[in-house]
């Protein structure tokens, strides 16, 4: 470690000696060199320039507003081509209910020395012009017309060798569904409700079932959901 520090100190000393020689032999070139270094240093230390603020919502673990601030920063290199991914530097999320808001002017005048200290920006309403066209239009869920489909299904009661009813089994076909991670399945003693994407199925069950013992599995290859509901009498 000590030898590397000495080597670095030697290189710095040599560099400054070269600058001293350049200042004496060619003052004009020395002046241009210093101005160029100051210009590049200023660009490097410049704060991110805010471009756009997106508003969306977080649903889990609790519903709250989420603001995503998109900024332009000289430190972030441009993508190599139109087919390459765009480099991003992601700042730490902040809970705006516990911290003060930053205006456009404040973030422009701030100096960021570490990408981890990237300030979060919440665009004030008085900085948003109502005359220009919006890039994103917020619409309510009531304005979105989604056709709800009733999926094909098969409902049967499974019996044992003595013809005693054991459980109710439901098979639901869900074409186009690759995962049921966002599926809402509600089961009570006498009815069942399934909601996922554009599908909705509500059924009254032929026999009372045990909701706590109900199990469900999804067969991805067949896009089929199987719900097994033991009967209360068992």
mmCIF file with all atom_site columns, C-alpha atoms in Angstrom, residues 52-182:
data_model
loop_
_atom_site.group_PDB
_atom_site.id
_atom_site.type_symbol
_atom_site.label_atom_id
_atom_site.label_alt_id
_atom_site.label_comp_id
_atom_site.label_asym_id
_atom_site.label_entity_id
_atom_site.label_seq_id
_atom_site.pdbx_PDB_ins_code
_atom_site.Cartn_x
_atom_site.Cartn_y
_atom_site.Cartn_z
_atom_site.occupancy
_atom_site.B_iso_or_equiv
_atom_site.pdbx_formal_charge
_atom_site.auth_seq_id
_atom_site.auth_comp_id
_atom_site.auth_asym_id
_atom_site.auth_atom_id
_atom_site.pdbx_PDB_model_num
ATOM 1   C CA . UNK A 1 52  ? -40.220 13.931  -16.320 1.00 0.00 ? 52  UNK A CA 1
ATOM 2   C CA . UNK A 1 53  ? -42.085 12.773  -13.216 1.00 0.00 ? 53  UNK A CA 1
ATOM 3   C CA . UNK A 1 54  ? -44.338 9.696   -13.391 1.00 0.00 ? 54  UNK A CA 1
ATOM 4   C CA . UNK A 1 55  ? -47.100 9.080   -10.875 1.00 0.00 ? 55  UNK A CA 1
ATOM 5   C CA . UNK A 1 56  ? -48.323 5.552   -10.191 1.00 0.00 ? 56  UNK A CA 1
ATOM 6   C CA . UNK A 1 57  ? -49.397 3.456   -7.200  1.00 0.00 ? 57  UNK A CA 1
ATOM 7   C CA . UNK A 1 58  ? -47.920 0.719   -5.030  1.00 0.00 ? 58  UNK A CA 1
ATOM 8   C CA . UNK A 1 59  ? -50.548 -1.894  -4.134  1.00 0.00 ? 59  UNK A CA 1
ATOM 9   C CA . UNK A 1 60  ? -48.614 -4.077  -1.694  1.00 0.00 ? 60  UNK A CA 1
ATOM 10  C CA . UNK A 1 61  ? -47.965 -4.304  1.226   1.00 0.00 ? 61  UNK A CA 1
ATOM 11  C CA . UNK A 1 62  ? -50.149 -1.194  1.469   1.00 0.00 ? 62  UNK A CA 1
ATOM 12  C CA . UNK A 1 63  ? -51.540 1.088   -1.211  1.00 0.00 ? 63  UNK A CA 1
ATOM 13  C CA . UNK A 1 64  ? -49.726 4.408   -1.599  1.00 0.00 ? 64  UNK A CA 1
ATOM 14  C CA . UNK A 1 65  ? -48.678 6.893   -4.279  1.00 0.00 ? 65  UNK A CA 1
ATOM 15  C CA . UNK A 1 66  ? -45.349 6.365   -6.034  1.00 0.00 ? 66  UNK A CA 1
ATOM 16  C CA . UNK A 1 67  ? -43.494 9.116   -7.920  1.00 0.00 ? 67  UNK A CA 1
ATOM 17  C CA . UNK A 1 68  ? -40.754 8.089   -10.357 1.00 0.00 ? 68  UNK A CA 1
ATOM 18  C CA . UNK A 1 69  ? -38.439 10.972  -11.249 1.00 0.00 ? 69  UNK A CA 1
ATOM 19  C CA . UNK A 1 70  ? -36.666 10.673  -14.599 1.00 0.00 ? 70  UNK A CA 1
ATOM 20  C CA . UNK A 1 71  ? -33.580 12.840  -14.940 1.00 0.00 ? 71  UNK A CA 1
ATOM 21  C CA . UNK A 1 72  ? -30.822 13.402  -17.478 1.00 0.00 ? 72  UNK A CA 1
ATOM 22  C CA . UNK A 1 73  ? -27.252 13.167  -16.151 1.00 0.00 ? 73  UNK A CA 1
ATOM 23  C CA . UNK A 1 74  ? -23.935 13.684  -17.924 1.00 0.00 ? 74  UNK A CA 1
ATOM 24  C CA . UNK A 1 75  ? -22.378 10.909  -15.846 1.00 0.00 ? 75  UNK A CA 1
ATOM 25  C CA . UNK A 1 76  ? -24.669 8.290   -17.385 1.00 0.00 ? 76  UNK A CA 1
ATOM 26  C CA . UNK A 1 77  ? -23.254 7.168   -20.761 1.00 0.00 ? 77  UNK A CA 1
ATOM 27  C CA . UNK A 1 78  ? -25.445 7.008   -23.832 1.00 0.00 ? 78  UNK A CA 1
ATOM 28  C CA . UNK A 1 79  ? -26.451 3.536   -25.068 1.00 0.00 ? 79  UNK A CA 1
ATOM 29  C CA . UNK A 1 80  ? -24.013 1.978   -27.526 1.00 0.00 ? 80  UNK A CA 1
ATOM 30  C CA . UNK A 1 81  ? -26.744 1.633   -30.162 1.00 0.00 ? 81  UNK A CA 1
ATOM 31  C CA . UNK A 1 82  ? -30.517 1.567   -30.562 1.00 0.00 ? 82  UNK A CA 1
ATOM 32  C CA . UNK A 1 83  ? -30.496 -2.161  -29.831 1.00 0.00 ? 83  UNK A CA 1
ATOM 33  C CA . UNK A 1 84  ? -28.522 -1.899  -26.591 1.00 0.00 ? 84  UNK A CA 1
ATOM 34  C CA . UNK A 1 85  ? -30.229 -1.271  -23.231 1.00 0.00 ? 85  UNK A CA 1
ATOM 35  C CA . UNK A 1 86  ? -30.256 2.267   -21.849 1.00 0.00 ? 86  UNK A CA 1
ATOM 36  C CA . UNK A 1 87  ? -27.911 2.644   -18.823 1.00 0.00 ? 87  UNK A CA 1
ATOM 37  C CA . UNK A 1 88  ? -29.664 3.773   -15.659 1.00 0.00 ? 88  UNK A CA 1
ATOM 38  C CA . UNK A 1 89  ? -28.603 4.972   -12.234 1.00 0.00 ? 89  UNK A CA 1
ATOM 39  C CA . UNK A 1 90  ? -31.287 4.309   -9.643  1.00 0.00 ? 90  UNK A CA 1
ATOM 40  C CA . UNK A 1 91  ? -31.502 6.429   -6.528  1.00 0.00 ? 91  UNK A CA 1
ATOM 41  C CA . UNK A 1 92  ? -32.703 5.372   -3.119  1.00 0.00 ? 92  UNK A CA 1
ATOM 42  C CA . UNK A 1 93  ? -36.510 5.476   -2.646  1.00 0.00 ? 93  UNK A CA 1
ATOM 43  C CA . UNK A 1 94  ? -37.712 8.022   -0.129  1.00 0.00 ? 94  UNK A CA 1
ATOM 44  C CA . UNK A 1 95  ? -40.925 8.254   1.847   1.00 0.00 ? 95  UNK A CA 1
ATOM 45  C CA . UNK A 1 96  ? -42.150 11.763  1.026   1.00 0.00 ? 96  UNK A CA 1
ATOM 46  C CA . UNK A 1 97  ? -44.377 11.762  4.103   1.00 0.00 ? 97  UNK A CA 1
ATOM 47  C CA . UNK A 1 98  ? -41.231 11.807  6.244   1.00 0.00 ? 98  UNK A CA 1
ATOM 48  C CA . UNK A 1 99  ? -39.028 14.162  4.214   1.00 0.00 ? 99  UNK A CA 1
ATOM 49  C CA . UNK A 1 100 ? -39.357 17.588  2.648   1.00 0.00 ? 100 UNK A CA 1
ATOM 50  C CA . UNK A 1 101 ? -40.055 17.962  -1.046  1.00 0.00 ? 101 UNK A CA 1
ATOM 51  C CA . UNK A 1 102 ? -37.412 19.242  -3.485  1.00 0.00 ? 102 UNK A CA 1
ATOM 52  C CA . UNK A 1 103 ? -38.394 21.754  -6.128  1.00 0.00 ? 103 UNK A CA 1
ATOM 53  C CA . UNK A 1 104 ? -36.959 21.908  -9.634  1.00 0.00 ? 104 UNK A CA 1
ATOM 54  C CA . UNK A 1 105 ? -34.807 24.894  -8.698  1.00 0.00 ? 105 UNK A CA 1
ATOM 55  C CA . UNK A 1 106 ? -33.423 23.157  -5.624  1.00 0.00 ? 106 UNK A CA 1
ATOM 56  C CA . UNK A 1 107 ? -32.349 20.082  -7.509  1.00 0.00 ? 107 UNK A CA 1
ATOM 57  C CA . UNK A 1 108 ? -30.774 22.151  -10.308 1.00 0.00 ? 108 UNK A CA 1
ATOM 58  C CA . UNK A 1 109 ? -28.703 24.092  -7.775  1.00 0.00 ? 109 UNK A CA 1
ATOM 59  C CA . UNK A 1 110 ? -27.614 21.041  -5.782  1.00 0.00 ? 110 UNK A CA 1
ATOM 60  C CA . UNK A 1 111 ? -24.274 19.313  -6.349  1.00 0.00 ? 111 UNK A CA 1
ATOM 61  C CA . UNK A 1 112 ? -24.158 15.530  -6.429  1.00 0.00 ? 112 UNK A CA 1
ATOM 62  C CA . UNK A 1 113 ? -20.766 13.966  -5.721  1.00 0.00 ? 113 UNK A CA 1
ATOM 63  C CA . UNK A 1 114 ? -21.995 10.396  -5.253  1.00 0.00 ? 114 UNK A CA 1
ATOM 64  C CA . UNK A 1 115 ? -24.577 8.536   -7.371  1.00 0.00 ? 115 UNK A CA 1
ATOM 65  C CA . UNK A 1 116 ? -25.946 7.037   -4.138  1.00 0.00 ? 116 UNK A CA 1
ATOM 66  C CA . UNK A 1 117 ? -26.816 10.577  -2.992  1.00 0.00 ? 117 UNK A CA 1
ATOM 67  C CA . UNK A 1 118 ? -29.107 11.123  -5.988  1.00 0.00 ? 118 UNK A CA 1
ATOM 68  C CA . UNK A 1 119 ? -31.789 13.543  -4.718  1.00 0.00 ? 119 UNK A CA 1
ATOM 69  C CA . UNK A 1 120 ? -35.426 12.617  -5.195  1.00 0.00 ? 120 UNK A CA 1
ATOM 70  C CA . UNK A 1 121 ? -37.612 15.087  -7.038  1.00 0.00 ? 121 UNK A CA 1
ATOM 71  C CA . UNK A 1 122 ? -41.307 15.730  -6.644  1.00 0.00 ? 122 UNK A CA 1
ATOM 72  C CA . UNK A 1 123 ? -42.462 18.130  -9.343  1.00 0.00 ? 123 UNK A CA 1
ATOM 73  C CA . UNK A 1 124 ? -44.435 21.052  -7.855  1.00 0.00 ? 124 UNK A CA 1
ATOM 74  C CA . UNK A 1 125 ? -47.761 21.758  -9.525  1.00 0.00 ? 125 UNK A CA 1
ATOM 75  C CA . UNK A 1 126 ? -46.736 25.311  -10.457 1.00 0.00 ? 126 UNK A CA 1
ATOM 76  C CA . UNK A 1 127 ? -43.907 23.873  -12.614 1.00 0.00 ? 127 UNK A CA 1
ATOM 77  C CA . UNK A 1 128 ? -46.307 21.855  -14.739 1.00 0.00 ? 128 UNK A CA 1
ATOM 78  C CA . UNK A 1 129 ? -47.773 23.776  -17.637 1.00 0.00 ? 129 UNK A CA 1
ATOM 79  C CA . UNK A 1 130 ? -51.370 23.031  -18.513 1.00 0.00 ? 130 UNK A CA 1
ATOM 80  C CA . UNK A 1 131 ? -50.981 24.433  -22.016 1.00 0.00 ? 131 UNK A CA 1
ATOM 81  C CA . UNK A 1 132 ? -48.665 21.766  -23.354 1.00 0.00 ? 132 UNK A CA 1
ATOM 82  C CA . UNK A 1 133 ? -49.835 18.275  -24.201 1.00 0.00 ? 133 UNK A CA 1
ATOM 83  C CA . UNK A 1 134 ? -49.292 15.653  -21.514 1.00 0.00 ? 134 UNK A CA 1
ATOM 84  C CA . UNK A 1 135 ? -47.079 12.693  -22.297 1.00 0.00 ? 135 UNK A CA 1
ATOM 85  C CA . UNK A 1 136 ? -49.130 10.453  -20.016 1.00 0.00 ? 136 UNK A CA 1
ATOM 86  C CA . UNK A 1 137 ? -52.827 10.869  -19.381 1.00 0.00 ? 137 UNK A CA 1
ATOM 87  C CA . UNK A 1 138 ? -54.208 9.502   -16.126 1.00 0.00 ? 138 UNK A CA 1
ATOM 88  C CA . UNK A 1 139 ? -57.574 7.832   -16.493 1.00 0.00 ? 139 UNK A CA 1
ATOM 89  C CA . UNK A 1 140 ? -59.749 6.173   -13.901 1.00 0.00 ? 140 UNK A CA 1
ATOM 90  C CA . UNK A 1 141 ? -60.515 2.475   -13.919 1.00 0.00 ? 141 UNK A CA 1
ATOM 91  C CA . UNK A 1 142 ? -64.163 3.234   -14.770 1.00 0.00 ? 142 UNK A CA 1
ATOM 92  C CA . UNK A 1 143 ? -63.034 4.655   -18.114 1.00 0.00 ? 143 UNK A CA 1
ATOM 93  C CA . UNK A 1 144 ? -61.318 1.409   -19.112 1.00 0.00 ? 144 UNK A CA 1
ATOM 94  C CA . UNK A 1 145 ? -63.721 -0.913  -20.860 1.00 0.00 ? 145 UNK A CA 1
ATOM 95  C CA . UNK A 1 146 ? -62.488 -4.481  -20.330 1.00 0.00 ? 146 UNK A CA 1
ATOM 96  C CA . UNK A 1 147 ? -64.559 -7.373  -21.620 1.00 0.00 ? 147 UNK A CA 1
ATOM 97  C CA . UNK A 1 148 ? -65.040 -9.832  -18.777 1.00 0.00 ? 148 UNK A CA 1
ATOM 98  C CA . UNK A 1 149 ? -65.112 -13.459 -19.905 1.00 0.00 ? 149 UNK A CA 1
ATOM 99  C CA . UNK A 1 150 ? -66.652 -16.443 -18.168 1.00 0.00 ? 150 UNK A CA 1
ATOM 100 C CA . UNK A 1 151 ? -64.119 -19.254 -18.575 1.00 0.00 ? 151 UNK A CA 1
ATOM 101 C CA . UNK A 1 152 ? -65.001 -22.827 -19.437 1.00 0.00 ? 152 UNK A CA 1
ATOM 102 C CA . UNK A 1 153 ? -65.115 -25.062 -16.357 1.00 0.00 ? 153 UNK A CA 1
ATOM 103 C CA . UNK A 1 154 ? -66.023 -28.467 -15.030 1.00 0.00 ? 154 UNK A CA 1
ATOM 104 C CA . UNK A 1 155 ? -67.495 -28.916 -11.545 1.00 0.00 ? 155 UNK A CA 1
ATOM 105 C CA . UNK A 1 156 ? -67.983 -32.349 -10.019 1.00 0.00 ? 156 UNK A CA 1
ATOM 106 C CA . UNK A 1 157 ? -68.276 -34.092 -6.677  1.00 0.00 ? 157 UNK A CA 1
ATOM 107 C CA . UNK A 1 158 ? -65.698 -36.795 -6.042  1.00 0.00 ? 158 UNK A CA 1
ATOM 108 C CA . UNK A 1 159 ? -66.965 -39.877 -4.147  1.00 0.00 ? 159 UNK A CA 1
ATOM 109 C CA . UNK A 1 160 ? -65.252 -42.849 -2.516  1.00 0.00 ? 160 UNK A CA 1
ATOM 110 C CA . UNK A 1 161 ? -65.767 -46.546 -3.218  1.00 0.00 ? 161 UNK A CA 1
ATOM 111 C CA . UNK A 1 162 ? -68.957 -46.514 -1.173  1.00 0.00 ? 162 UNK A CA 1
ATOM 112 C CA . UNK A 1 163 ? -70.338 -43.594 -3.167  1.00 0.00 ? 163 UNK A CA 1
ATOM 113 C CA . UNK A 1 164 ? -69.855 -41.302 -0.207  1.00 0.00 ? 164 UNK A CA 1
ATOM 114 C CA . UNK A 1 165 ? -69.177 -37.687 -1.291  1.00 0.00 ? 165 UNK A CA 1
ATOM 115 C CA . UNK A 1 166 ? -65.649 -36.605 -0.341  1.00 0.00 ? 166 UNK A CA 1
ATOM 116 C CA . UNK A 1 167 ? -64.867 -33.357 -2.074  1.00 0.00 ? 167 UNK A CA 1
ATOM 117 C CA . UNK A 1 168 ? -65.862 -30.920 -4.790  1.00 0.00 ? 168 UNK A CA 1
ATOM 118 C CA . UNK A 1 169 ? -63.387 -30.514 -7.640  1.00 0.00 ? 169 UNK A CA 1
ATOM 119 C CA . UNK A 1 170 ? -63.376 -27.591 -10.057 1.00 0.00 ? 170 UNK A CA 1
ATOM 120 C CA . UNK A 1 171 ? -61.323 -27.406 -13.265 1.00 0.00 ? 171 UNK A CA 1
ATOM 121 C CA . UNK A 1 172 ? -61.157 -23.999 -14.953 1.00 0.00 ? 172 UNK A CA 1
ATOM 122 C CA . UNK A 1 173 ? -59.608 -23.376 -18.381 1.00 0.00 ? 173 UNK A CA 1
ATOM 123 C CA . UNK A 1 174 ? -57.761 -20.060 -18.624 1.00 0.00 ? 174 UNK A CA 1
ATOM 124 C CA . UNK A 1 175 ? -56.368 -19.656 -22.163 1.00 0.00 ? 175 UNK A CA 1
ATOM 125 C CA . UNK A 1 176 ? -53.581 -17.084 -22.414 1.00 0.00 ? 176 UNK A CA 1
ATOM 126 C CA . UNK A 1 177 ? -52.761 -17.163 -18.691 1.00 0.00 ? 177 UNK A CA 1
ATOM 127 C CA . UNK A 1 178 ? -49.167 -18.169 -17.888 1.00 0.00 ? 178 UNK A CA 1
ATOM 128 C CA . UNK A 1 179 ? -49.242 -17.531 -14.152 1.00 0.00 ? 179 UNK A CA 1
ATOM 129 C CA . UNK A 1 180 ? -51.889 -17.216 -11.477 1.00 0.00 ? 180 UNK A CA 1
ATOM 130 C CA . UNK A 1 181 ? -49.768 -15.097 -9.149  1.00 0.00 ? 181 UNK A CA 1
ATOM 131 C CA . UNK A 1 182 ? -52.304 -12.257 -9.532  1.00 0.00 ? 182 UNK A CA 1
#
